Amino acid sequence: MKKLIKSSSQMQRFRSVNTIRYNHRSARTYVCIPFHYFHDNILKIVKRDDSKNDYFQLNVSGKIVDFSISYKHKKYFPVAFHQPDGFKSLIESIHNYLLDFFGDSVEFYWEAHNYKKPIPQLENLTALLHLRHGLTESDILDMTRFENFISSSPVLKCIDSDILNVPAPMSPESKFYQAEYIETWQPEPTLPAILRYFQGRQAFLKWWKCDTQNVIEFVNKWKSGEAFHKLEHLKIKNYENEFPQNEILDAIGAQHIDHAKKPPTHILPKIYFDIAFQKEAHTDPITSYTYVVRRTDNRVASVSIDGGIFSFGVWDKTEEEFLRIVE
């Protein structure tokens, strides 16, 4: 099959591919290629329906797999089938085939949309979780199942979720807090307590209500070098009320740049960027006259408080180096 593909007119198209995604939902998984504004599905993976008999078989990395052809959205694409207990082995075979076909020229992502099955541990695979949970009062997060999903999956590159109806705190040691990027909407700042236990690099937290003390404790922990060693950028949006700017700046011992000068702007590439659906590939810029300094290495972080938005950007510079770039 590989020889057939490589000799076909589609080979030029495949040479332009740099990302492949496994888009996993409850009853199906799509293998797709992200393009601007859409994901182009190239394969669908579902459980075999024994009432159908229009299958043909192909050898995929040494495994004989049943296929059929589906027509949807004005295009044909193959469908691979697995037995009820054969999902894992089929995914492994398909992934090995794609690795062999593309080599290390592409990045592989697995995006889970629920926590029913752990994300498989596959070579060169980046794990993502896109979860919309608790939109009704009866939809309560199953903590045992969710923690099992997190602990059994690879460390997540990105968590993008609305986490409502969380019945209990997560363990401080949960791999949830190890995700490199977390974006959440949550009514209660401590469920989960990202601002207390986050170990990743970038976060965007949307809160229904604000706990000023949590913000103060976060900054002071960073300043002491006690936690948040990898942190690069943090943004909190509070929907219910504004952050008390003077109270927070006084409590964190913020330092100030002379208003006659122009402060530098903190901006970074996002840890994860989906070319299909995200418009901005960089973090929101932070241009602020206030900053704090970490005692352990003299590193600087810009601090901005604007109404209900708190922004925190860590510079790869000491205070002396930072002040040199102030115009």
XYZ file of C-alpha atoms in Angstrom:
327
model
C 0.000 0.000 0.000
C 2.860 2.366 0.798
C 4.339 1.890 -2.692
C 0.948 2.674 -4.216
C 0.622 5.910 -2.230
C 4.171 7.028 -2.949
C 3.700 6.495 -6.671
C 0.353 8.318 -6.764
C -0.449 11.929 -7.612
C -1.160 12.526 -3.898
C 2.499 12.225 -2.907
C 3.155 15.936 -3.368
C 0.294 16.655 -0.960
C 1.736 14.297 1.641
C 5.127 16.000 1.411
C 3.520 19.199 2.735
C 2.140 17.465 5.840
C 3.865 18.405 9.107
C 1.153 17.458 11.626
C -1.141 14.461 12.063
C -3.868 14.373 14.698
C -5.847 11.540 16.210
C -9.172 13.141 17.087
C -10.696 10.735 19.617
C -14.343 10.860 20.645
C -16.585 8.316 22.366
C -17.310 5.885 19.548
C -14.846 6.883 16.860
C -11.383 8.198 16.183
C -10.450 10.276 13.165
C -6.933 10.515 11.810
C -6.702 13.953 10.262
C -4.366 16.566 8.843
C -4.865 20.124 10.149
C -5.139 22.907 7.595
C -6.269 26.484 8.001
C -9.869 26.481 9.293
C -10.481 22.731 9.078
C -9.178 19.240 9.815
C -8.968 17.036 6.739
C -9.983 13.525 7.817
C -7.902 10.839 6.110
C -9.049 7.819 8.146
C -11.891 6.898 10.487
C -11.496 4.195 13.151
C -14.606 2.531 14.601
C -15.755 -0.735 16.154
C -16.605 -3.447 13.647
C -20.273 -3.938 12.784
C -20.778 -7.659 12.158
C -24.065 -7.001 10.366
C -22.092 -5.543 7.453
C -20.017 -7.537 4.993
C -18.586 -4.935 2.619
C -15.093 -5.136 4.108
C -11.761 -5.540 2.383
C -8.503 -6.349 4.140
C -5.088 -4.684 4.142
C -1.852 -5.424 5.943
C -1.024 -2.540 8.286
C 2.362 -2.978 9.966
C 1.935 -6.747 10.066
C -1.692 -6.679 11.235
C -4.554 -7.665 8.908
C -7.168 -4.930 9.213
C -10.725 -4.745 7.883
C -11.503 -1.603 5.874
C -14.388 -0.068 3.997
C -14.796 3.171 2.057
C -17.015 5.949 3.374
C -18.409 8.972 1.545
C -19.014 12.073 3.634
C -18.841 15.809 3.063
C -18.345 15.228 -0.670
C -15.239 13.082 -0.257
C -14.276 9.434 0.041
C -12.033 8.203 2.836
C -11.190 4.801 4.336
C -12.660 3.408 7.543
C -10.671 0.925 9.661
C -12.531 -1.470 11.957
C -11.560 -3.121 15.216
C -13.094 -5.806 17.393
C -14.452 -4.713 20.815
C -11.130 -5.535 22.489
C -8.912 -4.643 19.536
C -8.825 -0.845 19.619
C -5.399 -0.550 21.229
C -3.659 -2.980 18.883
C -5.249 -1.357 15.820
C -4.139 2.123 16.906
C -0.613 0.834 17.501
C -0.492 -0.712 14.010
C -1.807 2.423 12.314
C 0.576 4.641 14.258
C 3.549 2.418 13.426
C 2.540 2.548 9.771
C 2.346 6.352 9.802
C 5.687 6.586 11.607
C 7.248 4.361 8.969
C 5.640 6.338 6.147
C 6.380 9.881 7.360
C 9.378 9.263 9.605
C 10.232 12.107 11.970
C 9.085 14.780 9.512
C 5.673 15.173 11.172
C 4.360 15.779 14.685
C 1.689 13.420 15.997
C -1.057 14.638 18.347
C -3.790 12.737 20.150
C -6.748 14.893 21.166
C -9.137 13.282 23.651
C -12.619 14.741 24.103
C -13.566 12.693 27.161
C -11.888 10.710 29.919
C -13.354 7.273 29.220
C -10.172 5.761 27.743
C -6.597 6.752 28.623
C -4.558 8.230 25.800
C -2.315 5.467 24.417
C 1.412 5.515 25.045
C 2.742 5.735 21.481
C 6.100 6.758 20.072
C 6.487 10.468 19.267
C 2.894 11.186 20.339
C 1.846 14.447 22.007
C -1.240 14.189 24.227
C -4.032 16.792 24.360
C -7.287 16.945 26.337
C -10.208 19.038 25.124
C -12.981 18.609 27.691
C -16.343 20.298 28.085
C -17.784 18.867 31.285
C -20.429 19.775 33.822
C -22.661 21.884 31.611
C -25.655 20.513 33.528
C -26.014 20.146 37.296
C -26.267 16.359 37.036
C -23.030 16.102 35.037
C -20.601 15.651 37.930
C -16.959 14.847 37.256
C -16.158 11.234 38.147
C -12.993 11.938 40.133
C -11.776 8.330 40.303
C -12.192 7.780 36.584
C -10.751 11.172 35.692
C -7.664 10.704 37.867
C -7.181 7.234 36.364
C -7.389 8.740 32.874
C -4.797 11.384 33.758
C -2.418 8.985 35.519
C -2.616 6.342 32.757
C -2.087 8.797 29.895
C 1.181 10.443 28.845
C 1.878 13.814 30.463
C -0.434 16.182 28.622
C 0.928 18.912 26.395
C -2.314 20.868 26.548
C -5.515 20.799 28.594
C -8.353 22.970 27.307
C -11.434 22.472 29.424
C -14.528 23.801 31.085
C -14.400 21.984 34.413
C -17.652 22.430 36.289
C -19.221 20.361 39.058
C -15.911 19.119 40.479
C -16.917 17.349 43.710
C -13.506 17.250 45.426
C -9.949 18.598 45.138
C -7.467 16.786 42.929
C -4.325 15.366 44.452
C -1.465 17.899 44.452
C 0.630 15.147 42.814
C -1.867 14.676 39.966
C -0.362 14.624 36.473
C -3.120 17.103 35.617
C -0.931 19.869 37.052
C 2.067 18.723 34.976
C 0.473 19.710 31.652
C 2.622 22.207 29.775
C -0.383 24.390 28.951
C -3.716 24.608 30.762
C -6.734 26.664 29.764
C -9.796 26.273 31.963
C -13.105 27.867 32.777
C -14.039 27.057 36.359
C -16.476 28.614 38.836
C -14.284 27.775 41.836
C -10.583 28.798 41.693
C -9.480 25.882 43.874
C -11.352 23.129 42.004
C -8.911 22.347 40.502
C -6.237 24.375 42.317
C -4.129 25.195 39.260
C -2.803 28.426 40.717
C -1.393 26.466 43.648
C 0.027 23.308 42.041
C 0.680 24.091 38.364
C 4.042 22.773 37.141
C 3.791 23.668 33.464
C 4.784 26.634 31.345
C 1.669 28.548 30.287
C -1.870 28.866 31.663
C -5.046 30.831 30.977
C -7.538 30.565 33.836
C -11.087 31.871 33.558
C -12.793 32.232 36.926
C -16.342 33.097 37.820
C -15.207 34.571 41.109
C -11.889 35.873 42.365
C -9.872 34.929 45.412
C -7.305 37.700 45.761
C -5.309 35.773 48.337
C -4.724 32.944 45.855
C -3.156 35.407 43.426
C -0.955 36.951 46.108
C 0.205 33.531 47.327
C 0.980 32.497 43.752
C 3.237 35.500 43.090
C 5.009 35.221 46.427
C 5.668 31.505 45.858
C 7.176 32.325 42.476
C 9.283 35.119 43.990
C 10.652 32.802 46.671
C 11.612 30.145 44.126
C 9.448 27.641 45.987
C 7.304 26.734 42.970
C 6.419 27.471 39.321
C 9.991 26.972 38.128
C 8.983 26.371 34.489
C 6.327 29.079 34.302
C 6.520 31.458 31.340
C 3.098 33.080 31.067
C -0.077 33.174 33.152
C -3.338 34.990 32.535
C -6.386 35.014 34.807
C -9.711 36.434 33.689
C -12.213 37.070 36.464
C -15.782 37.421 35.227
C -17.524 38.511 38.419
C -15.443 41.406 39.708
C -12.172 43.267 39.331
C -8.849 42.472 40.923
C -7.894 44.993 43.649
C -4.816 46.357 41.922
C -3.214 48.338 44.743
C -3.833 45.614 47.322
C -2.183 42.956 45.165
C 0.778 45.094 44.070
C 1.499 46.089 47.673
C 1.215 42.503 48.926
C 3.606 41.102 46.302
C 6.191 43.856 46.703
C 5.938 44.979 43.084
C 8.614 47.259 41.699
C 7.890 50.068 39.271
C 9.437 51.346 36.062
C 9.695 55.110 35.668
C 6.647 56.304 33.716
C 8.900 58.526 31.643
C 10.270 55.338 30.090
C 8.683 52.673 27.896
C 8.511 49.142 29.339
C 9.282 46.153 27.094
C 6.503 43.855 25.906
C 6.437 40.240 27.033
C 5.156 37.839 24.356
C 5.936 34.189 23.576
C 4.919 31.480 21.094
C 2.073 29.424 22.522
C 3.003 25.984 23.791
C 0.322 24.507 21.557
C -1.270 26.059 18.488
C -3.963 24.434 16.334
C -3.586 25.944 12.876
C -7.127 24.892 11.977
C -9.084 26.750 14.647
C -6.837 29.134 16.583
C -6.130 32.581 15.185
C -3.276 33.665 17.439
C -0.057 31.672 17.742
C 1.387 33.803 20.553
C 0.507 34.588 24.142
C -1.287 37.851 24.853
C 1.303 40.647 25.081
C 2.083 42.133 28.493
C 3.381 45.703 28.589
C 3.536 46.802 32.200
C 5.289 49.306 34.442
C 5.254 46.843 37.353
C 7.375 43.763 37.886
C 8.641 41.376 40.553
C 12.007 39.675 41.009
C 12.677 36.051 41.959
C 15.084 35.895 44.856
C 16.826 32.659 43.882
C 18.126 33.806 40.483
C 17.124 37.483 40.167
C 14.803 36.698 37.246
C 12.066 39.216 36.421
C 8.348 38.759 35.762
C 6.108 41.508 34.411
C 2.841 41.925 36.329
C -0.249 43.558 34.856
C -3.627 44.086 36.534
C -6.345 45.565 34.360
C -9.819 45.331 35.847
C -10.703 41.647 35.929
C -7.552 40.504 34.120
C -4.317 39.524 35.868
C -1.286 38.815 33.653
C 2.113 37.462 34.637
C 4.997 37.051 32.185
C 8.379 35.615 33.157
C 11.431 37.015 31.386
C 14.567 35.063 30.592
C 16.505 37.956 32.089
C 17.851 39.104 35.417
C 16.652 42.427 36.791
C 19.814 44.134 35.561
C 19.372 42.704 32.049
C 15.667 43.544 32.072
C 16.213 47.184 33.010
C 18.709 47.535 30.160
C 15.936 46.919 27.606
C 13.627 49.507 29.168
C 13.622 52.427 26.736
